[in-house]
Tab-separated table of C-alpha atoms in Angstrom:
chain	number	residue	atom	x	y	z
A	458	MET	CA	-2.683	5.951	-7.185
A	459	PRO	CA	-3.786	2.972	-5.057
A	460	GLN	CA	-5.347	4.161	-1.827
A	461	GLY	CA	-3.637	3.360	1.452
A	462	THR	CA	-0.121	3.711	-0.024
A	463	ALA	CA	2.455	6.481	-0.174
A	464	GLY	CA	1.500	9.821	-1.689
A	465	GLY	CA	1.472	10.581	-5.396
A	466	ALA	CA	4.828	12.370	-5.360
A	467	VAL	CA	6.549	9.306	-3.927
A	468	TRP	CA	4.900	7.065	-6.496
A	469	GLU	CA	5.968	9.307	-9.360
A	470	SER	CA	9.518	9.444	-8.016
A	471	VAL	CA	9.783	5.673	-7.684
A	472	LEU	CA	8.308	4.989	-11.126
A	473	ALA	CA	10.582	7.599	-12.737
A	474	GLU	CA	13.627	5.979	-11.139
A	475	LEU	CA	12.426	2.581	-12.304
A	476	ALA	CA	12.125	3.801	-15.887
A	477	GLU	CA	15.712	5.084	-15.688
A	478	ARG	CA	17.174	1.951	-14.068
A	479	ARG	CA	15.262	-0.984	-15.567
A	480	GLU	CA	18.023	-1.669	-18.113
A	481	GLU	CA	20.493	-1.909	-15.232
A	482	PHE	CA	18.220	-4.407	-13.493
A	483	HIS	CA	17.848	-6.549	-16.606
A	484	ALA	CA	21.591	-6.513	-17.267
A	485	GLN	CA	22.310	-7.918	-13.800
A	486	SER	CA	19.202	-10.167	-13.724
A	487	TYR	CA	17.786	-8.852	-10.448
A	488	VAL	CA	16.234	-5.845	-8.725
A	489	PRO	CA	18.847	-4.647	-6.194
A	490	ARG	CA	18.221	-4.167	-2.520
A	491	ASP	CA	18.410	-0.372	-2.718
A	492	PHE	CA	15.473	-0.250	-5.133
A	493	VAL	CA	13.544	-2.775	-3.061
A	494	GLY	CA	13.952	-0.115	-0.392
A	495	ARG	CA	12.196	2.342	-2.708
A	496	LEU	CA	9.332	-0.147	-3.058
A	497	LYS	CA	9.130	-0.257	0.730
A	498	GLU	CA	8.511	3.499	0.652
A	499	LEU	CA	5.291	2.764	-1.253
A	500	GLY	CA	4.021	0.664	1.653
A	501	LEU	CA	4.078	-2.521	-0.402
A	502	PHE	CA	6.012	-4.647	2.073
A	503	ARG	CA	3.931	-3.731	5.081
A	504	SER	CA	0.732	-4.279	3.136
A	505	SER	CA	0.524	-7.944	4.187
A	506	THR	CA	1.981	-7.538	7.683
A	507	PRO	CA	-0.697	-7.949	10.369
A	508	ALA	CA	-1.863	-4.745	12.013
A	509	ARG	CA	-1.100	-6.301	15.404
A	510	PHE	CA	2.595	-6.282	14.383
A	511	GLY	CA	2.586	-2.720	13.049
A	512	GLY	CA	1.567	-3.509	9.485
A	513	ALA	CA	-0.862	-1.665	7.255
A	514	PRO	CA	-2.818	-4.479	5.571
A	515	MET	CA	-3.955	-3.381	2.130
A	516	PRO	CA	-7.200	-4.589	0.522
A	517	PRO	CA	-6.233	-7.007	-2.276
A	518	PRO	CA	-7.831	-4.935	-5.077
A	519	GLU	CA	-5.672	-1.951	-4.094
A	520	PHE	CA	-2.518	-4.028	-3.939
A	521	LEU	CA	-3.251	-5.581	-7.330
A	522	ARG	CA	-3.613	-2.130	-8.883
A	523	ALA	CA	-0.265	-1.133	-7.376
A	524	VAL	CA	1.455	-4.174	-8.899
A	525	GLU	CA	-0.233	-3.509	-12.257
A	526	ARG	CA	1.028	0.076	-12.230
A	527	ILE	CA	4.633	-0.915	-11.490
A	528	SER	CA	4.513	-3.715	-14.068
A	529	ALA	CA	3.459	-1.247	-16.752
A	530	VAL	CA	6.923	0.285	-16.301
A	531	ASP	CA	8.808	-2.995	-15.853
A	532	GLY	CA	7.327	-6.461	-15.523
A	533	SER	CA	10.240	-7.930	-13.571
A	534	THR	CA	10.091	-5.217	-10.934
A	535	GLY	CA	6.321	-5.685	-10.716
A	536	TRP	CA	6.974	-9.384	-10.104
A	537	VAL	CA	9.326	-8.564	-7.231
A	538	ALA	CA	6.945	-5.939	-5.837
A	539	GLY	CA	4.189	-8.544	-5.910
A	540	PHE	CA	5.935	-10.457	-3.156
A	541	GLY	CA	4.788	-7.692	-0.842
A	542	SER	CA	1.576	-9.725	-0.636
A	543	ALA	CA	3.318	-13.017	0.155
A	544	GLY	CA	3.364	-12.158	3.851
A	545	THR	CA	-0.205	-13.465	3.902
A	546	TYR	CA	1.408	-16.913	3.910
A	547	LEU	CA	3.292	-16.030	7.102
A	548	ALA	CA	0.061	-15.529	9.033
A	549	CYS	CA	0.064	-19.337	9.426
A	550	LEU	CA	3.174	-19.177	11.609
A	551	PRO	CA	2.790	-19.260	15.417
A	552	LEU	CA	2.219	-15.796	16.827
A	553	ASP	CA	5.475	-15.790	18.784
A	554	THR	CA	7.362	-16.586	15.568
A	555	GLN	CA	5.591	-13.739	13.776
A	556	ALA	CA	6.426	-11.389	16.630
A	557	GLU	CA	10.101	-12.265	16.174
A	558	LEU	CA	9.926	-11.842	12.388
A	559	TYR	CA	8.473	-8.349	12.709
A	560	ALA	CA	10.524	-7.289	15.751
A	561	ASP	CA	12.507	-4.763	13.700
A	562	GLY	CA	9.485	-3.355	11.883
A	563	PRO	CA	6.685	-4.309	9.492
A	564	ASP	CA	8.521	-3.758	6.177
A	565	VAL	CA	9.690	-7.340	5.792
A	566	VAL	CA	10.529	-8.640	2.315
A	567	TYR	CA	9.749	-12.338	2.028
A	568	GLY	CA	10.587	-14.649	-0.855
A	569	GLY	CA	10.503	-18.384	-1.287
A	570	ALA	CA	11.614	-21.317	-3.394
A	571	MET	CA	9.188	-24.177	-2.858
A	572	PHE	CA	10.340	-26.773	-5.378
A	573	PRO	CA	11.727	-29.317	-5.660
A	574	VAL	CA	10.640	-30.402	-2.190
A	575	ASN	CA	13.851	-31.787	-0.695
A	576	PRO	CA	14.007	-34.444	2.033
A	577	VAL	CA	14.984	-33.387	5.561
A	578	THR	CA	16.208	-35.022	8.751
A	579	ARG	CA	13.886	-34.661	11.741
A	580	THR	CA	15.484	-33.324	14.914
A	581	ASP	CA	14.127	-32.982	18.432
A	582	GLY	CA	12.824	-29.494	17.739
A	583	GLY	CA	12.502	-29.253	14.006
A	584	TYR	CA	14.298	-30.144	10.784
A	585	LEU	CA	17.862	-30.340	9.500
A	586	ILE	CA	17.674	-28.921	5.993
A	587	GLU	CA	19.930	-29.230	2.977
A	588	GLY	CA	19.406	-29.159	-0.759
A	589	ARG	CA	18.903	-26.882	-3.743
A	590	TRP	CA	15.697	-25.136	-4.738
A	591	ARG	CA	14.706	-23.275	-7.910
A	592	PHE	CA	12.874	-20.038	-8.735
A	593	ALA	CA	13.552	-17.965	-5.611
A	594	SER	CA	12.174	-14.767	-7.140
A	595	GLY	CA	13.395	-11.560	-5.536
A	596	CYS	CA	15.849	-13.407	-3.294
A	597	MET	CA	18.556	-10.748	-3.705
A	598	GLY	CA	16.433	-8.216	-1.817
A	599	ALA	CA	14.676	-10.545	0.627
A	600	ASP	CA	14.831	-10.266	4.412
A	601	LEU	CA	13.420	-13.779	4.783
A	602	LEU	CA	13.413	-16.820	2.520
A	603	SER	CA	11.635	-20.147	2.680
A	604	VAL	CA	12.305	-23.509	1.034
A	605	GLY	CA	9.999	-26.451	0.486
A	606	ILE	CA	10.258	-29.538	2.693
A	607	PRO	CA	8.046	-32.636	2.995
A	608	GLY	CA	4.767	-32.362	4.860
A	609	ASP	CA	3.285	-34.616	7.485
A	610	ALA	CA	-0.055	-35.789	8.808
A	611	ASP	CA	-0.577	-32.515	10.706
A	612	GLY	CA	-0.991	-30.740	7.377
A	613	ASP	CA	-2.603	-33.468	5.264
A	614	ASN	CA	0.910	-34.247	3.970
A	615	ARG	CA	1.037	-30.987	2.015
A	616	PRO	CA	4.614	-29.639	1.661
A	617	ARG	CA	5.793	-27.255	4.338
A	618	ALA	CA	7.814	-24.073	3.885
A	619	ALA	CA	10.805	-23.628	6.203
A	620	MET	CA	11.878	-20.071	7.030
A	621	LEU	CA	15.523	-19.006	6.769
A	622	ARG	CA	17.539	-15.818	7.102
A	623	PRO	CA	19.527	-14.702	4.021
A	624	GLU	CA	22.840	-15.504	5.729
A	625	GLN	CA	21.739	-19.154	6.049
A	626	VAL	CA	21.282	-19.494	2.287
A	627	GLU	CA	23.656	-19.522	-0.676
A	628	ILE	CA	22.254	-17.811	-3.759
A	629	VAL	CA	23.388	-19.286	-7.070
A	630	ARG	CA	23.102	-16.628	-9.779
A	631	ASP	CA	22.024	-18.876	-12.626
A	632	TRP	CA	18.903	-17.023	-13.847
A	633	ASP	CA	19.353	-16.946	-17.642
A	634	VAL	CA	15.958	-16.484	-19.283
A	635	THR	CA	14.131	-14.345	-21.819
A	636	GLY	CA	11.059	-13.338	-19.770
A	637	MET	CA	11.074	-11.590	-16.380
A	638	ARG	CA	14.846	-11.503	-16.602
A	639	ALA	CA	15.298	-8.978	-13.776
A	640	SER	CA	13.155	-10.905	-11.293
A	641	GLY	CA	16.307	-12.567	-9.935
A	642	SER	CA	14.632	-15.961	-9.634
A	643	PHE	CA	17.909	-17.629	-8.746
A	644	ASP	CA	18.495	-21.054	-7.203
A	645	VAL	CA	19.143	-21.215	-3.463
A	646	VAL	CA	21.256	-23.786	-1.641
A	647	VAL	CA	21.016	-24.707	2.042
A	648	ASP	CA	23.760	-26.767	3.660
A	649	GLY	CA	22.805	-28.391	6.946
A	650	VAL	CA	20.749	-25.668	8.680
A	651	GLU	CA	18.426	-26.646	11.539
A	652	VAL	CA	15.052	-24.910	11.446
A	653	PRO	CA	12.649	-25.124	14.421
A	654	ARG	CA	9.214	-26.522	13.622
A	655	GLY	CA	7.679	-23.219	14.719
A	656	TRP	CA	9.474	-21.576	11.808
A	657	THR	CA	7.690	-23.730	9.234
A	658	PHE	CA	4.202	-23.433	7.771
A	659	ILE	CA	1.880	-24.754	5.090
A	660	ARG	CA	1.148	-22.281	2.309
A	661	GLY	CA	-2.527	-21.417	2.459
A	662	GLY	CA	-2.912	-23.133	5.837
A	663	GLU	CA	-5.050	-21.965	8.729
A	664	PRO	CA	-3.933	-18.452	9.799
A	665	CYS	CA	-3.101	-17.623	13.405
A	666	VAL	CA	-4.058	-13.961	12.883
A	667	ASP	CA	-7.713	-12.945	13.041
A	668	GLU	CA	-7.752	-10.004	10.627
A	669	PRO	CA	-9.762	-9.737	7.381
A	670	LEU	CA	-6.819	-9.972	4.969
A	671	TYR	CA	-5.889	-13.415	6.269
A	672	ARG	CA	-9.364	-14.762	5.560
A	673	TYR	CA	-8.955	-13.893	1.877
A	674	PRO	CA	-7.906	-17.045	-0.081
A	675	ALA	CA	-4.120	-17.024	0.181
A	676	ILE	CA	-3.280	-19.194	-2.828
A	677	GLY	CA	-5.851	-17.420	-4.985
A	678	TYR	CA	-4.404	-14.075	-3.922
A	679	GLN	CA	-0.953	-15.077	-5.116
A	680	ALA	CA	-2.458	-16.161	-8.444
A	681	GLN	CA	-4.087	-12.737	-8.744
A	682	VAL	CA	-0.809	-10.982	-7.939
A	683	HIS	CA	1.134	-12.859	-10.616
A	684	ALA	CA	-1.664	-12.126	-13.094
A	685	ALA	CA	-1.480	-8.405	-12.246
A	686	VAL	CA	2.053	-8.391	-13.622
A	687	GLY	CA	0.865	-9.676	-16.993
A	688	LEU	CA	-1.931	-7.137	-16.917
A	689	GLY	CA	0.529	-4.288	-16.391
A	690	VAL	CA	2.752	-5.496	-19.226
A	691	ALA	CA	-0.252	-5.689	-21.581
A	692	ARG	CA	-1.253	-2.182	-20.555
A	693	ALA	CA	2.245	-0.997	-21.523
A	694	ALA	CA	1.975	-2.745	-24.891
A	695	LEU	CA	-1.360	-1.089	-25.644
A	696	ASP	CA	0.023	2.295	-24.603
A	697	PHE	CA	2.952	1.756	-26.958
A	698	ALA	CA	0.623	0.768	-29.806
A	699	SER	CA	-1.444	3.896	-29.232
A	700	ARG	CA	1.606	6.145	-29.499
A	701	ALA	CA	3.006	4.185	-32.442
A	702	GLY	CA	-0.092	4.783	-34.542
A	703	ALA	CA	1.349	8.024	-35.873
A	704	ARG	CA	4.514	6.360	-37.179
A	705	THR	CA	5.230	5.581	-40.805
A	706	GLY	CA	7.243	2.610	-42.033
A	707	VAL	CA	10.430	2.563	-44.062
A	708	THR	CA	8.422	1.793	-47.209
A	709	GLY	CA	6.668	5.157	-47.161
A	710	ALA	CA	3.266	3.563	-46.503
A	711	PRO	CA	0.645	5.579	-44.577
A	712	PRO	CA	0.941	5.957	-40.779
A	713	LEU	CA	-0.093	2.831	-38.870
A	714	ALA	CA	-3.254	4.459	-37.538
A	715	ASP	CA	-4.397	5.073	-41.134
A	716	ARG	CA	-4.310	1.346	-41.894
A	717	ALA	CA	-7.490	-0.660	-41.351
A	718	TYR	CA	-5.725	-3.769	-40.029
A	719	TYR	CA	-3.901	-1.714	-37.377
A	720	ARG	CA	-7.034	0.053	-36.195
A	721	THR	CA	-8.991	-3.217	-36.128
A	722	GLY	CA	-6.279	-5.129	-34.301
A	723	TYR	CA	-5.811	-2.364	-31.753
A	724	ALA	CA	-9.549	-2.089	-31.073
A	725	GLN	CA	-9.894	-5.853	-30.632
A	726	ALA	CA	-6.927	-5.932	-28.248
A	727	VAL	CA	-8.338	-3.081	-26.151
A	728	ALA	CA	-11.737	-4.770	-25.959
A	729	ALA	CA	-10.242	-8.117	-24.956
A	730	MET	CA	-7.957	-6.624	-22.312
A	731	ARG	CA	-10.517	-4.324	-20.743
A	732	SER	CA	-13.120	-7.084	-20.602
A	733	ALA	CA	-10.758	-9.506	-18.857
A	734	ARG	CA	-9.507	-6.767	-16.526
A	735	ALA	CA	-13.056	-5.804	-15.530
A	736	PHE	CA	-13.892	-9.428	-14.653
A	737	TYR	CA	-10.660	-9.761	-12.695
A	738	TYR	CA	-11.192	-6.663	-10.535
A	739	GLU	CA	-14.923	-7.300	-10.184
A	740	VAL	CA	-14.169	-10.659	-8.550
A	741	ALA	CA	-11.419	-9.204	-6.347
A	742	GLU	CA	-13.757	-6.457	-5.106
A	743	GLU	CA	-16.638	-8.894	-4.544
A	744	VAL	CA	-14.594	-11.415	-2.562
A	745	TRP	CA	-12.807	-8.752	-0.536
A	746	GLY	CA	-16.162	-7.132	0.280
A	747	ALA	CA	-17.451	-10.451	1.588
A	748	VAL	CA	-14.327	-11.095	3.674
A	749	ASP	CA	-14.174	-7.560	5.041
A	750	GLY	CA	-17.818	-7.891	6.036
A	751	GLY	CA	-17.069	-10.988	8.094
A	752	ALA	CA	-18.257	-13.671	5.679
A	753	ASP	CA	-16.365	-16.810	4.743
A	754	VAL	CA	-15.155	-17.244	1.170
A	755	SER	CA	-17.288	-19.818	-0.619
A	756	ASP	CA	-15.912	-22.497	-2.926
A	757	GLU	CA	-17.576	-20.690	-5.824
A	758	GLN	CA	-15.940	-17.372	-4.922
A	759	ASN	CA	-12.545	-19.048	-4.648
A	760	ALA	CA	-13.094	-20.646	-8.043
A	761	LEU	CA	-13.907	-17.229	-9.519
A	762	VAL	CA	-10.722	-15.779	-8.014
A	763	ARG	CA	-8.677	-18.516	-9.692
A	764	LEU	CA	-10.644	-18.315	-12.952
A	765	SER	CA	-10.449	-14.535	-13.319
A	766	ALA	CA	-6.710	-14.528	-12.568
A	767	THR	CA	-5.997	-17.324	-15.031
A	768	HIS	CA	-8.117	-15.634	-17.673
A	769	VAL	CA	-6.577	-12.184	-17.361
A	770	ALA	CA	-3.050	-13.661	-17.504
A	771	ALA	CA	-3.910	-15.603	-20.658
A	772	ILE	CA	-5.588	-12.631	-22.337
A	773	ALA	CA	-2.690	-10.339	-21.398
A	774	ALA	CA	-0.182	-12.660	-23.060
A	775	GLN	CA	-2.433	-12.979	-26.119
A	776	VAL	CA	-2.908	-9.217	-26.386
A	777	VAL	CA	0.817	-8.477	-26.273
A	778	HIS	CA	1.429	-11.139	-28.916
A	779	GLU	CA	-1.245	-9.627	-31.145
A	780	VAL	CA	0.097	-6.099	-30.699
A	781	CYS	CA	3.466	-7.370	-31.877
A	782	GLY	CA	1.756	-8.989	-34.858
A	783	PHE	CA	0.004	-5.902	-36.175
A	784	SER	CA	2.945	-3.624	-35.351
A	785	GLY	CA	5.020	-4.977	-38.204
A	786	THR	CA	8.514	-6.184	-38.980
A	787	ALA	CA	10.280	-3.734	-36.658
A	788	THR	CA	9.222	-5.774	-33.624
A	789	ILE	CA	11.647	-8.592	-34.469
A	790	ASP	CA	14.529	-6.368	-33.384
A	791	ASN	CA	15.775	-7.516	-29.975
A	792	ALA	CA	15.986	-3.867	-28.896
A	793	HIS	CA	12.356	-3.141	-29.813
A	794	PRO	CA	10.299	-2.270	-26.674
A	795	LEU	CA	7.597	-4.788	-27.580
A	796	GLN	CA	10.079	-7.667	-27.569
A	797	ARG	CA	10.621	-7.500	-23.807
A	798	MET	CA	6.904	-7.020	-23.250
A	799	ARG	CA	6.136	-10.112	-25.319
A	800	GLN	CA	8.668	-12.197	-23.412
A	801	ASP	CA	7.570	-10.891	-20.011
A	802	SER	CA	3.872	-11.364	-20.732
A	803	GLN	CA	4.317	-15.103	-21.285
A	804	VAL	CA	5.712	-15.770	-17.807
A	805	PRO	CA	2.585	-15.173	-15.660
A	806	ALA	CA	0.498	-17.344	-17.980
A	807	LEU	CA	3.031	-20.167	-17.545
A	808	HIS	CA	3.032	-20.005	-13.740
A	809	ALA	CA	1.695	-23.106	-11.981
A	810	PHE	CA	-1.089	-21.019	-10.385
A	811	LEU	CA	-2.269	-19.736	-13.781
A	812	MET	CA	-1.854	-22.592	-16.238
A	813	PRO	CA	-4.759	-23.699	-18.489
A	814	SER	CA	-5.574	-26.558	-16.087
A	815	MET	CA	-7.060	-23.914	-13.793
A	816	TYR	CA	-9.918	-23.426	-16.244
A	817	ASP	CA	-10.808	-27.094	-15.783
A	818	ALA	CA	-10.549	-26.889	-12.000
A	819	ALA	CA	-12.646	-23.731	-11.805
A	820	GLY	CA	-15.234	-25.171	-14.165
A	821	ALA	CA	-15.506	-28.279	-12.037
A	822	VAL	CA	-16.171	-26.273	-8.867
A	823	LEU	CA	-18.640	-23.943	-10.567
A	824	LEU	CA	-20.542	-27.028	-11.768
A	825	GLY	CA	-20.652	-28.517	-8.294
A	826	ARG	CA	-17.792	-30.977	-8.699
A	827	PRO	CA	-14.511	-31.291	-6.776
A	828	PRO	CA	-11.566	-29.307	-8.177
A	829	THR	CA	-9.423	-31.269	-10.611
A	830	VAL	CA	-6.017	-29.980	-9.478
A	831	PRO	CA	-4.390	-30.185	-6.017
A	832	GLY	CA	-4.014	-27.024	-3.965
A	833	PHE	CA	-6.857	-25.246	-5.737
A	834	ARG	CA	-8.413	-24.047	-2.507
């Protein structure tokens, strides 16, 4: 059990309910608000709320382990739970705005849809916003949502995120995908809502809260969180393969565990996954230790955060694919447990924060060159 969260009995209760209800979530394409409430019981949505506003900031390595554990039961729900860390973005908002956001308590569920960045009309105090945005993961259970709008010179022209209440947004339930189906990453539509400038921020911008968590690299943290989902799904696939070793096929051949190719494939998958996982958590612990001790995160440390997250997401997807391969013909059945795992495992590796271009960017920084992709830092 991750330290700093609810007790073991609560965790077991929530995970047991998730195992019972995940088919319901996938059928409707989202995790409902009542179960998001169960995730709140685990402390996940106060884990990125500043202590000054009643939060209980959680060290990133602990939060990542929590997301991994949930994702081993259901990847989509792990994806939604991962947005408990996205409040680190909100630390860039003015303090009076944050005080208003957390006025009713620290367990605030935040989700966002950044792209496409839609044009806005400037007003005296802010922006008049309208348009349609994609991939608003977890929007059905969110207390706050943001959408992407153009930046300006104050933020080096990086896009801004404009905060909205759920009642100011129309959710279009058009999420029809194979992987992470229950993440509810629907489109959102905004029709002529004025948002004050103080309710906008730049993702990964300078925080207004002086607490250790908000000195941890915000964009890199989100990359790690998405990667933790893939890690949990791969863990579930390996657990399934371990249990399946005693099974025999319809042909009457020996049990899977008595076949050399199965044993070899399983051992190689375990070695690959555990190696990537060790690197991933080693970096998270190292960087958090530096931040918690008052040090600034170096460019090299940030590059390692991005590299280890990208690598573990890629290896997780590869491992699940390989488990399917050595598990035989039965895995082609749409109802086979490994089918959903295979589909879910691909999604983190395809995320913009974790695509193969991040290897190039990290390599450039580690070799003393500028990063090769925007928003790397």
